[in-house]
Amino acid sequence: MGGVEAGEDAVMAARREVKEETGLADLEFVQGFHETINYMFQAEGKKIYKTVVFYLAETKIKDVV
């Protein structure tokens, strides 16, 4: 579901989420690159507000699953 856990900053959370989802642990994040979007949707009659932050990172792993 992707969120910042206690004791993490946003980059630490991104690193953890990528490792959980892909197994990649050697990420090199591009300093200063991040893009934030905010949006709203309705589910079960409730308005839900989301903030998503995108980062750019590189890995040396060629076979990513």
mmCIF file of N, CA, C and O in Angstrom:
data_model
loop_
_atom_site.group_PDB
_atom_site.id
_atom_site.type_symbol
_atom_site.label_atom_id
_atom_site.label_comp_id
_atom_site.label_asym_id
_atom_site.label_seq_id
_atom_site.Cartn_x
_atom_site.Cartn_y
_atom_site.Cartn_z
ATOM 1 N N MET A 1 0.826 -1.183 0.000
ATOM 2 C CA MET A 1 0.000 0.000 0.000
ATOM 3 C C MET A 1 0.870 1.246 0.000
ATOM 4 O O MET A 1 0.452 2.292 -0.409
ATOM 5 N N GLY A 2 2.070 1.134 0.504
ATOM 6 C CA GLY A 2 3.021 2.228 0.380
ATOM 7 C C GLY A 2 2.754 3.410 1.269
ATOM 8 O O GLY A 2 1.888 4.216 0.982
ATOM 9 N N GLY A 3 3.481 3.496 2.310
ATOM 10 C CA GLY A 3 3.376 4.630 3.203
ATOM 11 C C GLY A 3 4.639 4.742 4.029
ATOM 12 O O GLY A 3 5.411 3.792 4.127
ATOM 13 N N VAL A 4 4.834 5.902 4.617
ATOM 14 C CA VAL A 4 6.001 6.129 5.462
ATOM 15 C C VAL A 4 5.694 5.562 6.844
ATOM 16 O O VAL A 4 4.688 5.902 7.459
ATOM 17 N N GLU A 5 6.571 4.685 7.306
ATOM 18 C CA GLU A 5 6.400 4.086 8.625
ATOM 19 C C GLU A 5 7.176 4.891 9.663
ATOM 20 O O GLU A 5 8.038 5.703 9.319
ATOM 21 N N ALA A 6 6.882 4.644 10.925
ATOM 22 C CA ALA A 6 7.553 5.341 12.024
ATOM 23 C C ALA A 6 9.067 5.191 11.892
ATOM 24 O O ALA A 6 9.572 4.098 11.630
ATOM 25 N N GLY A 7 9.766 6.300 12.021
ATOM 26 C CA GLY A 7 11.227 6.286 11.955
ATOM 27 C C GLY A 7 11.792 6.410 10.550
ATOM 28 O O GLY A 7 13.001 6.440 10.380
ATOM 29 N N GLU A 8 10.951 6.465 9.537
ATOM 30 C CA GLU A 8 11.397 6.574 8.148
ATOM 31 C C GLU A 8 11.185 7.988 7.629
ATOM 32 O O GLU A 8 10.258 8.676 8.049
ATOM 33 N N ASP A 9 12.028 8.372 6.664
ATOM 34 C CA ASP A 9 11.699 9.536 5.856
ATOM 35 C C ASP A 9 11.151 9.003 4.532
ATOM 36 O O ASP A 9 11.075 7.790 4.321
ATOM 37 N N ALA A 10 10.766 9.889 3.636
ATOM 38 C CA ALA A 10 10.110 9.461 2.394
ATOM 39 C C ALA A 10 11.019 8.595 1.519
ATOM 40 O O ALA A 10 10.569 7.618 0.927
ATOM 41 N N VAL A 11 12.307 8.921 1.439
ATOM 42 C CA VAL A 11 13.229 8.127 0.614
ATOM 43 C C VAL A 11 13.444 6.746 1.230
ATOM 44 O O VAL A 11 13.498 5.741 0.518
ATOM 45 N N MET A 12 13.560 6.692 2.546
ATOM 46 C CA MET A 12 13.699 5.393 3.214
ATOM 47 C C MET A 12 12.473 4.516 2.936
ATOM 48 O O MET A 12 12.610 3.312 2.687
ATOM 49 N N ALA A 13 11.301 5.127 2.962
ATOM 50 C CA ALA A 13 10.072 4.382 2.680
ATOM 51 C C ALA A 13 10.058 3.894 1.233
ATOM 52 O O ALA A 13 9.686 2.749 0.968
ATOM 53 N N ALA A 14 10.480 4.736 0.308
ATOM 54 C CA ALA A 14 10.536 4.333 -1.101
ATOM 55 C C ALA A 14 11.506 3.169 -1.281
ATOM 56 O O ALA A 14 11.192 2.194 -1.980
ATOM 57 N N ARG A 15 12.658 3.260 -0.648
ATOM 58 C CA ARG A 15 13.655 2.184 -0.737
ATOM 59 C C ARG A 15 13.081 0.873 -0.190
ATOM 60 O O ARG A 15 13.220 -0.191 -0.807
ATOM 61 N N ARG A 16 12.404 0.933 0.949
ATOM 62 C CA ARG A 16 11.805 -0.257 1.557
ATOM 63 C C ARG A 16 10.721 -0.839 0.658
ATOM 64 O O ARG A 16 10.673 -2.058 0.430
ATOM 65 N N GLU A 17 9.855 0.021 0.134
ATOM 66 C CA GLU A 17 8.770 -0.449 -0.724
ATOM 67 C C GLU A 17 9.298 -1.127 -1.992
ATOM 68 O O GLU A 17 8.793 -2.169 -2.401
ATOM 69 N N VAL A 18 10.324 -0.537 -2.609
ATOM 70 C CA VAL A 18 10.901 -1.142 -3.814
ATOM 71 C C VAL A 18 11.487 -2.506 -3.476
ATOM 72 O O VAL A 18 11.292 -3.478 -4.215
ATOM 73 N N LYS A 19 12.192 -2.602 -2.351
ATOM 74 C CA LYS A 19 12.775 -3.891 -1.963
ATOM 75 C C LYS A 19 11.680 -4.924 -1.705
ATOM 76 O O LYS A 19 11.799 -6.074 -2.135
ATOM 77 N N GLU A 20 10.612 -4.524 -1.017
ATOM 78 C CA GLU A 20 9.506 -5.451 -0.750
ATOM 79 C C GLU A 20 8.846 -5.931 -2.034
ATOM 80 O O GLU A 20 8.479 -7.101 -2.148
ATOM 81 N N GLU A 21 8.680 -5.043 -2.988
ATOM 82 C CA GLU A 21 7.952 -5.377 -4.212
ATOM 83 C C GLU A 21 8.803 -6.047 -5.285
ATOM 84 O O GLU A 21 8.294 -6.820 -6.089
ATOM 85 N N THR A 22 10.099 -5.725 -5.321
ATOM 86 C CA THR A 22 10.947 -6.213 -6.422
ATOM 87 C C THR A 22 12.170 -6.988 -5.962
ATOM 88 O O THR A 22 12.806 -7.659 -6.773
ATOM 89 N N GLY A 23 12.548 -6.840 -4.701
ATOM 90 C CA GLY A 23 13.771 -7.464 -4.202
ATOM 91 C C GLY A 23 15.007 -6.623 -4.437
ATOM 92 O O GLY A 23 16.096 -6.972 -3.986
ATOM 93 N N LEU A 24 14.875 -5.498 -5.140
ATOM 94 C CA LEU A 24 16.031 -4.649 -5.429
ATOM 95 C C LEU A 24 16.474 -3.909 -4.169
ATOM 96 O O LEU A 24 15.669 -3.258 -3.511
ATOM 97 N N ALA A 25 17.774 -3.997 -3.869
ATOM 98 C CA ALA A 25 18.294 -3.342 -2.663
ATOM 99 C C ALA A 25 19.454 -2.409 -2.970
ATOM 100 O O ALA A 25 19.959 -1.757 -2.065
ATOM 101 N N ASP A 26 19.876 -2.322 -4.224
ATOM 102 C CA ASP A 26 21.064 -1.527 -4.566
ATOM 103 C C ASP A 26 20.715 -0.190 -5.227
ATOM 104 O O ASP A 26 21.466 0.314 -6.044
ATOM 105 N N LEU A 27 19.596 0.389 -4.870
ATOM 106 C CA LEU A 27 19.129 1.599 -5.547
ATOM 107 C C LEU A 27 20.022 2.801 -5.267
ATOM 108 O O LEU A 27 20.437 3.027 -4.136
ATOM 109 N N GLU A 28 20.272 3.563 -6.327
ATOM 110 C CA GLU A 28 20.951 4.851 -6.234
ATOM 111 C C GLU A 28 19.933 5.902 -6.666
ATOM 112 O O GLU A 28 19.572 5.971 -7.842
ATOM 113 N N PHE A 29 19.461 6.697 -5.729
ATOM 114 C CA PHE A 29 18.465 7.715 -6.039
ATOM 115 C C PHE A 29 19.139 8.943 -6.647
ATOM 116 O O PHE A 29 20.220 9.340 -6.228
ATOM 117 N N VAL A 30 18.491 9.524 -7.643
ATOM 118 C CA VAL A 30 18.975 10.751 -8.272
ATOM 119 C C VAL A 30 18.638 11.901 -7.323
ATOM 120 O O VAL A 30 17.453 12.152 -7.048
ATOM 121 N N GLN A 31 19.676 12.543 -6.803
ATOM 122 C CA GLN A 31 19.487 13.633 -5.847
ATOM 123 C C GLN A 31 18.665 14.760 -6.459
ATOM 124 O O GLN A 31 18.897 15.170 -7.592
ATOM 125 N N GLY A 32 17.701 15.243 -5.699
ATOM 126 C CA GLY A 32 16.911 16.380 -6.125
ATOM 127 C C GLY A 32 15.746 16.061 -7.039
ATOM 128 O O GLY A 32 14.937 16.928 -7.330
ATOM 129 N N PHE A 33 15.630 14.806 -7.500
ATOM 130 C CA PHE A 33 14.507 14.460 -8.379
ATOM 131 C C PHE A 33 13.388 13.862 -7.552
ATOM 132 O O PHE A 33 13.530 12.797 -6.963
ATOM 133 N N HIS A 34 12.299 14.557 -7.480
ATOM 134 C CA HIS A 34 11.061 14.010 -6.937
ATOM 135 C C HIS A 34 9.899 14.842 -7.467
ATOM 136 O O HIS A 34 10.037 16.022 -7.737
ATOM 137 N N GLU A 35 8.818 14.170 -7.667
ATOM 138 C CA GLU A 35 7.612 14.807 -8.196
ATOM 139 C C GLU A 35 6.449 14.363 -7.320
ATOM 140 O O GLU A 35 6.304 13.181 -7.023
ATOM 141 N N THR A 36 5.645 15.308 -6.890
ATOM 142 C CA THR A 36 4.523 15.011 -6.014
ATOM 143 C C THR A 36 3.217 15.314 -6.736
ATOM 144 O O THR A 36 3.099 16.350 -7.391
ATOM 145 N N ILE A 37 2.273 14.390 -6.627
ATOM 146 C CA ILE A 37 0.926 14.646 -7.130
ATOM 147 C C ILE A 37 -0.069 14.391 -6.003
ATOM 148 O O ILE A 37 0.179 13.573 -5.112
ATOM 149 N N ASN A 38 -1.151 15.119 -6.038
ATOM 150 C CA ASN A 38 -2.244 14.944 -5.086
ATOM 151 C C ASN A 38 -3.513 14.692 -5.881
ATOM 152 O O ASN A 38 -3.722 15.307 -6.924
ATOM 153 N N TYR A 39 -4.331 13.801 -5.383
ATOM 154 C CA TYR A 39 -5.599 13.557 -6.048
ATOM 155 C C TYR A 39 -6.630 13.061 -5.039
ATOM 156 O O TYR A 39 -6.283 12.719 -3.908
ATOM 157 N N MET A 40 -7.864 13.031 -5.462
ATOM 158 C CA MET A 40 -8.965 12.601 -4.623
ATOM 159 C C MET A 40 -9.825 11.623 -5.418
ATOM 160 O O MET A 40 -9.952 11.737 -6.631
ATOM 161 N N PHE A 41 -10.371 10.665 -4.715
ATOM 162 C CA PHE A 41 -11.344 9.773 -5.327
ATOM 163 C C PHE A 41 -12.382 9.400 -4.278
ATOM 164 O O PHE A 41 -12.209 9.687 -3.093
ATOM 165 N N GLN A 42 -13.458 8.793 -4.719
ATOM 166 C CA GLN A 42 -14.500 8.362 -3.805
ATOM 167 C C GLN A 42 -14.560 6.851 -3.776
ATOM 168 O O GLN A 42 -14.469 6.191 -4.813
ATOM 169 N N ALA A 43 -14.679 6.308 -2.567
ATOM 170 C CA ALA A 43 -14.840 4.870 -2.379
ATOM 171 C C ALA A 43 -15.821 4.663 -1.243
ATOM 172 O O ALA A 43 -15.672 5.262 -0.169
ATOM 173 N N GLU A 44 -16.816 3.859 -1.496
ATOM 174 C CA GLU A 44 -17.833 3.562 -0.492
ATOM 175 C C GLU A 44 -18.437 4.836 0.092
ATOM 176 O O GLU A 44 -18.662 4.945 1.295
ATOM 177 N N GLY A 45 -18.643 5.834 -0.776
ATOM 178 C CA GLY A 45 -19.278 7.072 -0.374
ATOM 179 C C GLY A 45 -18.395 8.039 0.394
ATOM 180 O O GLY A 45 -18.858 9.075 0.853
ATOM 181 N N LYS A 46 -17.105 7.729 0.533
ATOM 182 C CA LYS A 46 -16.187 8.602 1.261
ATOM 183 C C LYS A 46 -15.171 9.202 0.300
ATOM 184 O O LYS A 46 -14.692 8.522 -0.608
ATOM 185 N N LYS A 47 -14.813 10.463 0.521
ATOM 186 C CA LYS A 47 -13.754 11.093 -0.255
ATOM 187 C C LYS A 47 -12.410 10.698 0.353
ATOM 188 O O LYS A 47 -12.209 10.792 1.567
ATOM 189 N N ILE A 48 -11.514 10.257 -0.499
ATOM 190 C CA ILE A 48 -10.182 9.840 -0.057
ATOM 191 C C ILE A 48 -9.160 10.706 -0.778
ATOM 192 O O ILE A 48 -9.184 10.806 -2.009
ATOM 193 N N TYR A 49 -8.303 11.347 -0.009
ATOM 194 C CA TYR A 49 -7.261 12.209 -0.548
ATOM 195 C C TYR A 49 -5.929 11.467 -0.495
ATOM 196 O O TYR A 49 -5.592 10.868 0.525
ATOM 197 N N LYS A 50 -5.200 11.501 -1.593
ATOM 198 C CA LYS A 50 -3.921 10.802 -1.685
ATOM 199 C C LYS A 50 -2.828 11.769 -2.121
ATOM 200 O O LYS A 50 -3.062 12.657 -2.932
ATOM 201 N N THR A 51 -1.654 11.553 -1.599
ATOM 202 C CA THR A 51 -0.444 12.230 -2.052
ATOM 203 C C THR A 51 0.525 11.146 -2.482
ATOM 204 O O THR A 51 0.762 10.199 -1.734
ATOM 205 N N VAL A 52 1.062 11.273 -3.692
ATOM 206 C CA VAL A 52 2.016 10.306 -4.226
ATOM 207 C C VAL A 52 3.292 11.057 -4.580
ATOM 208 O O VAL A 52 3.245 12.101 -5.228
ATOM 209 N N VAL A 53 4.429 10.508 -4.147
ATOM 210 C CA VAL A 53 5.722 11.108 -4.457
ATOM 211 C C VAL A 53 6.500 10.125 -5.322
ATOM 212 O O VAL A 53 6.634 8.954 -4.967
ATOM 213 N N PHE A 54 6.989 10.606 -6.462
ATOM 214 C CA PHE A 54 7.778 9.792 -7.385
ATOM 215 C C PHE A 54 9.246 10.154 -7.237
ATOM 216 O O PHE A 54 9.595 11.325 -7.125
ATOM 217 N N TYR A 55 10.096 9.144 -7.243
ATOM 218 C CA TYR A 55 11.547 9.325 -7.203
ATOM 219 C C TYR A 55 12.152 8.628 -8.407
ATOM 220 O O TYR A 55 11.561 7.704 -8.965
ATOM 221 N N LEU A 56 13.349 9.034 -8.773
ATOM 222 C CA LEU A 56 14.089 8.397 -9.853
ATOM 223 C C LEU A 56 15.287 7.700 -9.233
ATOM 224 O O LEU A 56 16.046 8.312 -8.479
ATOM 225 N N ALA A 57 15.437 6.419 -9.540
ATOM 226 C CA ALA A 57 16.542 5.642 -8.983
ATOM 227 C C ALA A 57 17.087 4.703 -10.042
ATOM 228 O O ALA A 57 16.403 4.355 -11.006
ATOM 229 N N GLU A 58 18.310 4.290 -9.830
ATOM 230 C CA GLU A 58 19.007 3.394 -10.762
ATOM 231 C C GLU A 58 19.448 2.150 -10.015
ATOM 232 O O GLU A 58 19.775 2.204 -8.834
ATOM 233 N N THR A 59 19.465 1.020 -10.725
ATOM 234 C CA THR A 59 19.990 -0.218 -10.190
ATOM 235 C C THR A 59 20.948 -0.826 -11.210
ATOM 236 O O THR A 59 20.815 -0.580 -12.417
ATOM 237 N N LYS A 60 21.881 -1.594 -10.731
ATOM 238 C CA LYS A 60 22.808 -2.290 -11.630
ATOM 239 C C LYS A 60 22.250 -3.674 -12.031
ATOM 240 O O LYS A 60 22.797 -4.335 -12.898
ATOM 241 N N ILE A 61 21.166 -4.085 -11.421
ATOM 242 C CA ILE A 61 20.550 -5.367 -11.718
ATOM 243 C C ILE A 61 19.880 -5.297 -13.091
ATOM 244 O O ILE A 61 19.103 -4.389 -13.359
ATOM 245 N N LYS A 62 20.196 -6.234 -13.940
ATOM 246 C CA LYS A 62 19.657 -6.242 -15.306
ATOM 247 C C LYS A 62 18.338 -6.991 -15.417
ATOM 248 O O LYS A 62 17.495 -6.651 -16.216
ATOM 249 N N ASP A 63 18.159 -8.042 -14.611
ATOM 250 C CA ASP A 63 16.971 -8.880 -14.702
ATOM 251 C C ASP A 63 16.037 -8.548 -13.545
ATOM 252 O O ASP A 63 16.110 -9.155 -12.479
ATOM 253 N N VAL A 64 15.151 -7.583 -13.752
ATOM 254 C CA VAL A 64 14.224 -7.155 -12.714
ATOM 255 C C VAL A 64 12.873 -7.808 -12.957
ATOM 256 O O VAL A 64 12.351 -7.776 -14.071
ATOM 257 N N VAL A 65 12.325 -8.418 -11.924
ATOM 258 C CA VAL A 65 11.036 -9.099 -12.027
ATOM 259 C C VAL A 65 10.021 -8.350 -11.206
ATOM 260 O O VAL A 65 10.270 -7.992 -10.096
#
